Short mmCIF file of C-alpha atoms in Angstrom, two decimals:
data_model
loop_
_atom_site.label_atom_id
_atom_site.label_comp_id
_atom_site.label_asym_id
_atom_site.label_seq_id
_atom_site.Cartn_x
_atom_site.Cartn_y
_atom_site.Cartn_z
CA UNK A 499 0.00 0.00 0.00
CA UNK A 500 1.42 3.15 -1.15
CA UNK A 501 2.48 5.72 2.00
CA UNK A 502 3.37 8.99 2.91
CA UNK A 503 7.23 9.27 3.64
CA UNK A 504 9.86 11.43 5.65
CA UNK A 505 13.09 12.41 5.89
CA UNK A 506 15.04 12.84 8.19
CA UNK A 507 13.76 10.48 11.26
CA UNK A 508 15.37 12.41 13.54
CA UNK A 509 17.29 15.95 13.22
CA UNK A 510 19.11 17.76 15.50
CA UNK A 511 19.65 21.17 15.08
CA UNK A 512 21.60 24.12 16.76
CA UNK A 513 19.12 26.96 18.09
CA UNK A 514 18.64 29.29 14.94
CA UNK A 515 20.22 27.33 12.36
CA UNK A 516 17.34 26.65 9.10
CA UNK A 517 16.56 23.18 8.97
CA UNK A 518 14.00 22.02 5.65
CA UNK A 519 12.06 18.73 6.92
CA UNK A 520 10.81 16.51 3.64
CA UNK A 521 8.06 14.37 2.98
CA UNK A 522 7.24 12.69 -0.42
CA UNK A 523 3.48 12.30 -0.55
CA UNK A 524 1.29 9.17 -1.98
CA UNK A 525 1.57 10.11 -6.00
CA UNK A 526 -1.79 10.57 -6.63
CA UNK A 527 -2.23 12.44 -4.02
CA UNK A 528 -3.24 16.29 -4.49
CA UNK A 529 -3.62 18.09 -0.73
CA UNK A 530 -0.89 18.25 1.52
CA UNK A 531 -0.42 18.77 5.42
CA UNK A 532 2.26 19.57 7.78
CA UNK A 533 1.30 19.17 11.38
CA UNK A 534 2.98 19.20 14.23
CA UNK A 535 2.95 17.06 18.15
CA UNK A 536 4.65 18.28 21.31
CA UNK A 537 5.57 15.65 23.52
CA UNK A 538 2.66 14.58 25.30
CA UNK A 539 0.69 17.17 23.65
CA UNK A 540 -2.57 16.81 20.42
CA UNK A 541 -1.45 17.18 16.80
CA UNK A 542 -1.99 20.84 15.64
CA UNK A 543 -2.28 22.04 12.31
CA UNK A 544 0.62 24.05 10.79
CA UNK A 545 -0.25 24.68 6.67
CA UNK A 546 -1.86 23.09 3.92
CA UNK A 547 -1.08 23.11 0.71
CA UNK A 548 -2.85 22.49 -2.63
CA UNK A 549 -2.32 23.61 -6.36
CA UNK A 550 0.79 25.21 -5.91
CA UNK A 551 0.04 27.74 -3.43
CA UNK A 552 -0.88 27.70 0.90
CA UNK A 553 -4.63 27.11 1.37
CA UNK A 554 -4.46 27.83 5.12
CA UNK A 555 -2.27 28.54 7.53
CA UNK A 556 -2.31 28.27 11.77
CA UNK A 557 -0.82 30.83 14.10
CA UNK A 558 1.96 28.60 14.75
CA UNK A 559 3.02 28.76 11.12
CA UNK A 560 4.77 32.37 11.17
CA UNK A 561 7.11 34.18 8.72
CA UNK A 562 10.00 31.60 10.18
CA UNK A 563 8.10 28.54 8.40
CA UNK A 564 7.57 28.40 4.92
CA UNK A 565 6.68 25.22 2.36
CA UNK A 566 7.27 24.44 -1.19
CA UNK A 567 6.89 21.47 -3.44
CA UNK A 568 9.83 21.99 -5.72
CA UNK A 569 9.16 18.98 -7.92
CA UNK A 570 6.02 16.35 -8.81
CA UNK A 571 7.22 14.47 -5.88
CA UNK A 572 8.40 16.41 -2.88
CA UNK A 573 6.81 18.31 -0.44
CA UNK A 574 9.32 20.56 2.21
CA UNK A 575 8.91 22.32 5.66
CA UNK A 576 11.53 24.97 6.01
CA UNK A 577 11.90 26.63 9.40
CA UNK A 578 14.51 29.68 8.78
CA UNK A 579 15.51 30.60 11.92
CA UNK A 580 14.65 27.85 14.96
CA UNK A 581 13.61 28.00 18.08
CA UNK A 582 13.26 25.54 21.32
CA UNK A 583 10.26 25.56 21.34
CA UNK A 584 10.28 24.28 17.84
CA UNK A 585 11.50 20.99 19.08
CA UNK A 586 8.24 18.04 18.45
CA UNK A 587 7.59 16.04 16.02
CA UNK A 588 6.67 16.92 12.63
CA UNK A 589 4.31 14.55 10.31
CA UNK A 590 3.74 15.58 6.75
CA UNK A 591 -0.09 14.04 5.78
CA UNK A 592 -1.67 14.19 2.20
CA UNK A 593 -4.97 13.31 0.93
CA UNK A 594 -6.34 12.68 -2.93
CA UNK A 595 -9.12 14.79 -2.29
CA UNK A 596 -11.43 17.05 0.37
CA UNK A 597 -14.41 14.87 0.17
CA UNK A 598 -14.83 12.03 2.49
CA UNK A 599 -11.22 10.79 2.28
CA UNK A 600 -8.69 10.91 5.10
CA UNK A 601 -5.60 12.36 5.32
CA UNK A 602 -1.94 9.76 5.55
CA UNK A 603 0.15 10.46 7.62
CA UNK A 604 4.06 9.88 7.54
CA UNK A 605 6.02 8.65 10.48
CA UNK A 606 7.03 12.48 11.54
CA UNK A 607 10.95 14.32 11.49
CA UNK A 608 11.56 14.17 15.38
CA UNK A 609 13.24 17.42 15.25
CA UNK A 610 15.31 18.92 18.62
CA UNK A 611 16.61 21.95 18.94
CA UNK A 612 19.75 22.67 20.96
CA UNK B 938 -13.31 28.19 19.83
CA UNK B 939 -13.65 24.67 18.39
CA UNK B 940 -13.14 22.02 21.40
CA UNK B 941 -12.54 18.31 21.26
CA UNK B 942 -12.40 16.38 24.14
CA UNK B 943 -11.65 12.07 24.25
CA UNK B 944 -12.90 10.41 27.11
CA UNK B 945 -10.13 9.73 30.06
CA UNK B 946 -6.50 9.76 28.97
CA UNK B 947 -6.17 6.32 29.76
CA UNK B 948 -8.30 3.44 29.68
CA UNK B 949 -7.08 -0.11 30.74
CA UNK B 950 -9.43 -3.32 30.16
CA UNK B 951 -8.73 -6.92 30.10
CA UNK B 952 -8.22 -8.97 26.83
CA UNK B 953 -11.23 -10.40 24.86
CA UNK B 954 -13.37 -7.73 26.51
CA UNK B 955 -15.08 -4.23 24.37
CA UNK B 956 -13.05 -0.99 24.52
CA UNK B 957 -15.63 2.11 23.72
CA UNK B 958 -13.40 5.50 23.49
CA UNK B 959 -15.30 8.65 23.34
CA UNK B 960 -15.23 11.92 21.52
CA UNK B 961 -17.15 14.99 22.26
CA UNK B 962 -16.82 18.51 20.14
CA UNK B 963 -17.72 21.57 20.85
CA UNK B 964 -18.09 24.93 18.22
CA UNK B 965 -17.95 22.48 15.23
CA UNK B 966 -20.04 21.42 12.54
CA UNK B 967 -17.93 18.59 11.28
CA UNK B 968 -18.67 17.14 7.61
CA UNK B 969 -17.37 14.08 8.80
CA UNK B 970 -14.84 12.41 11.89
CA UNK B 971 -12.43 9.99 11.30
CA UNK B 972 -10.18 8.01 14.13
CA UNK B 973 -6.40 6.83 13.87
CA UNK B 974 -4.71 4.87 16.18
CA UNK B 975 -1.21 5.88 17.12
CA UNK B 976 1.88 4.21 18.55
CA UNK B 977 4.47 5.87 20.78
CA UNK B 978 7.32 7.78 18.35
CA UNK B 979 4.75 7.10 14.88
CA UNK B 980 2.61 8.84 12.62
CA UNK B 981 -1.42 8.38 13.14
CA UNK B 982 -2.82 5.60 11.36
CA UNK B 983 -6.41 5.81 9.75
CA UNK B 984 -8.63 3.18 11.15
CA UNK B 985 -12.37 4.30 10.21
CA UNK B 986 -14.48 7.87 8.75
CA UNK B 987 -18.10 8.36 9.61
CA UNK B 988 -19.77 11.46 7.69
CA UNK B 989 -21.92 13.66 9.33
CA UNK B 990 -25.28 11.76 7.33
CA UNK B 991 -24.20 8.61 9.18
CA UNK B 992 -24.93 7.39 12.42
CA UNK B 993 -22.57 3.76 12.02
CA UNK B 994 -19.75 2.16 10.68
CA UNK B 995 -17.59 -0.83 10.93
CA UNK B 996 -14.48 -2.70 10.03
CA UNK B 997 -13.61 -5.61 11.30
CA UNK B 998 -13.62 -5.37 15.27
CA UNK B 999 -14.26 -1.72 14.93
CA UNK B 1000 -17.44 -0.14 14.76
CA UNK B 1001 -18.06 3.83 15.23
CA UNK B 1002 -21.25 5.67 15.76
CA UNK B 1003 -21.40 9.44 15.17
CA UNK B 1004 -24.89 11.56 16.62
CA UNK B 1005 -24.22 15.20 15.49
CA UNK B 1006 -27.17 15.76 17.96
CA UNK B 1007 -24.85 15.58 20.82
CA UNK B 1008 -21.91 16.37 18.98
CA UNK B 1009 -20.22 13.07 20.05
CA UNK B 1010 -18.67 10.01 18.30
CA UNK B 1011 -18.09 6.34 20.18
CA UNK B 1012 -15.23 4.01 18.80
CA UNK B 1013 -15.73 0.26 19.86
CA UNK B 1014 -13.50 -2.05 19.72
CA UNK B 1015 -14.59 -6.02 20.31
CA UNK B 1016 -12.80 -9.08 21.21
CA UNK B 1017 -10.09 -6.33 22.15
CA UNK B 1018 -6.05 -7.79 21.95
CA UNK B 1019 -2.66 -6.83 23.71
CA UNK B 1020 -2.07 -5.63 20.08
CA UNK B 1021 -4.72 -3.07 20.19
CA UNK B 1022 -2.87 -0.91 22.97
CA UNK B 1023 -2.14 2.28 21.57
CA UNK B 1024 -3.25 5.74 21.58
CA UNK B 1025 -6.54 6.44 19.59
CA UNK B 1026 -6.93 9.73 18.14
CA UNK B 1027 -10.27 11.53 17.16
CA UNK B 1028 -9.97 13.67 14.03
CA UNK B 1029 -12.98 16.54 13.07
CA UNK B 1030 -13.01 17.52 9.55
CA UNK B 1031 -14.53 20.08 7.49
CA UNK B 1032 -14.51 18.84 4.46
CA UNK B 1033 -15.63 20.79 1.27
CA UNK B 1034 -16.63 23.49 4.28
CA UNK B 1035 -13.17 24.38 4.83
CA UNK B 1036 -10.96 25.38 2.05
CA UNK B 1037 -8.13 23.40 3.43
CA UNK B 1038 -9.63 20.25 4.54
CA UNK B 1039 -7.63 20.45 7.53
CA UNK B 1040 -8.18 17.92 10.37
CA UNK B 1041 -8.47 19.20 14.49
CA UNK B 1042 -7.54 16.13 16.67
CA UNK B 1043 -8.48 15.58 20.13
CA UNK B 1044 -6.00 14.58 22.86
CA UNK B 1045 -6.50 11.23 22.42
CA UNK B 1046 -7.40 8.05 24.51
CA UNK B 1047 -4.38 5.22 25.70
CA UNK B 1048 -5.70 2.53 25.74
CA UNK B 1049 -3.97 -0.45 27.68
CA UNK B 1050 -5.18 -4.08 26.99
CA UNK B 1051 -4.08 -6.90 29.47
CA UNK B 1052 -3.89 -10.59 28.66
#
């Protein structure tokens, strides 16, 4: 069965270093997710992304985050400047379409911030 | 604001017998609710969506009911295994309503099944 993948598993990064987290969706796939999970904490909503351009965005996704999909096939999180509070675990998610189908969900970027 | 709440953080039951998680909402018109199931350090896994026009739904060992009259969705699970223990996640969606089609989760249910 086709699934959602990420890269890295785990990154650890340097307070206000960038870091770019990747996820290659399921091809046939056209809406695309980035949430994120504090330890011990709910998923939250960060951005989605469909047709090329952000659909919707959360107040946790500020000028510091930004996404792209630079080719058919990936789909990037780019935090510019990081934070501590930044560290959780990031899952990309995509979906073929809105109506009545759930979103996948990769295995998350555990990222930690130094 | 929009409010999910699961039933208890943890529930703990003895193999072979019926886990029932619950999920109430709050400042939401959901066009339909999905659950995933979750295991420590992974992504959610989809298990099961209900639309707002349905009241049940099953797979297997899993059946959910949804009543948008009390804003609240139940997720059984029967003949429950050691395997099943994991955290269960309810998911609210918008659908079509929402331009994104973005999900809200609740805090999610651990459940613990003992042989």
């Amino acid at each position: 069965e086709p699934e959602v993948t990420q890269t890295p598993s785990h990154q650890v990064t340097q307070m206000g270093q960038e870091v770019i987290l990747r996820c290659v969706p399921i091809s046939n796939h056209l809406y695309f997710y980035w949430y994120r999970q504090i330890l011990g904490q709910k998923v939250e909503f960060l951005v989605s992304f469909y047709n090329n351009e952000i659909s919707e965005k959360s107040e946790i996704f500020d000028d510091q985050f930004s996404v792209e999909r630079p080719d058919g096939s990936n789909f990037t999180l780019k935090i510019r400047s990081t934070k501590l509070e930044d560290s959780a675990m990031y899952f990309c998610a995509s979906r073929n379409r809105i109506s009545n189908q759930p979103q996948h969900f990769g295995d998350g970027t555990r990222l930690s911030i130094l | 604001s929009q409010k999910i709440e699961q039933n208890s953080e943890a529930l703990n039951i003895q193999e072979g017998k019926t886990a029932t998680l619950t999920c109430n909402y709050t400042n939401y018109s959901p066009a339909y609710l999905q659950w995933y199931r979750q295991d420590p350090g992974r992504g959610p896994v989809f298990l099961l969506l209900i639309r707002e026009n349905e009241k049940e739904k099953r797979k297997e060992r899993l059946k959910v009911t949804f009543d948008t009259t009390l804003k609240q969705s139940l997720f059984h699970i029967t003949a429950s295994q050691p395997a099943d223990s994991a955290t269960y996640l309810c998911a609210l969606d918008g659908g079509e309503r929402s331009d994104a089609g973005k999900s809200t989760f609740g805090d999610g249910t651990t459940l613990t099944v003992k042989p």
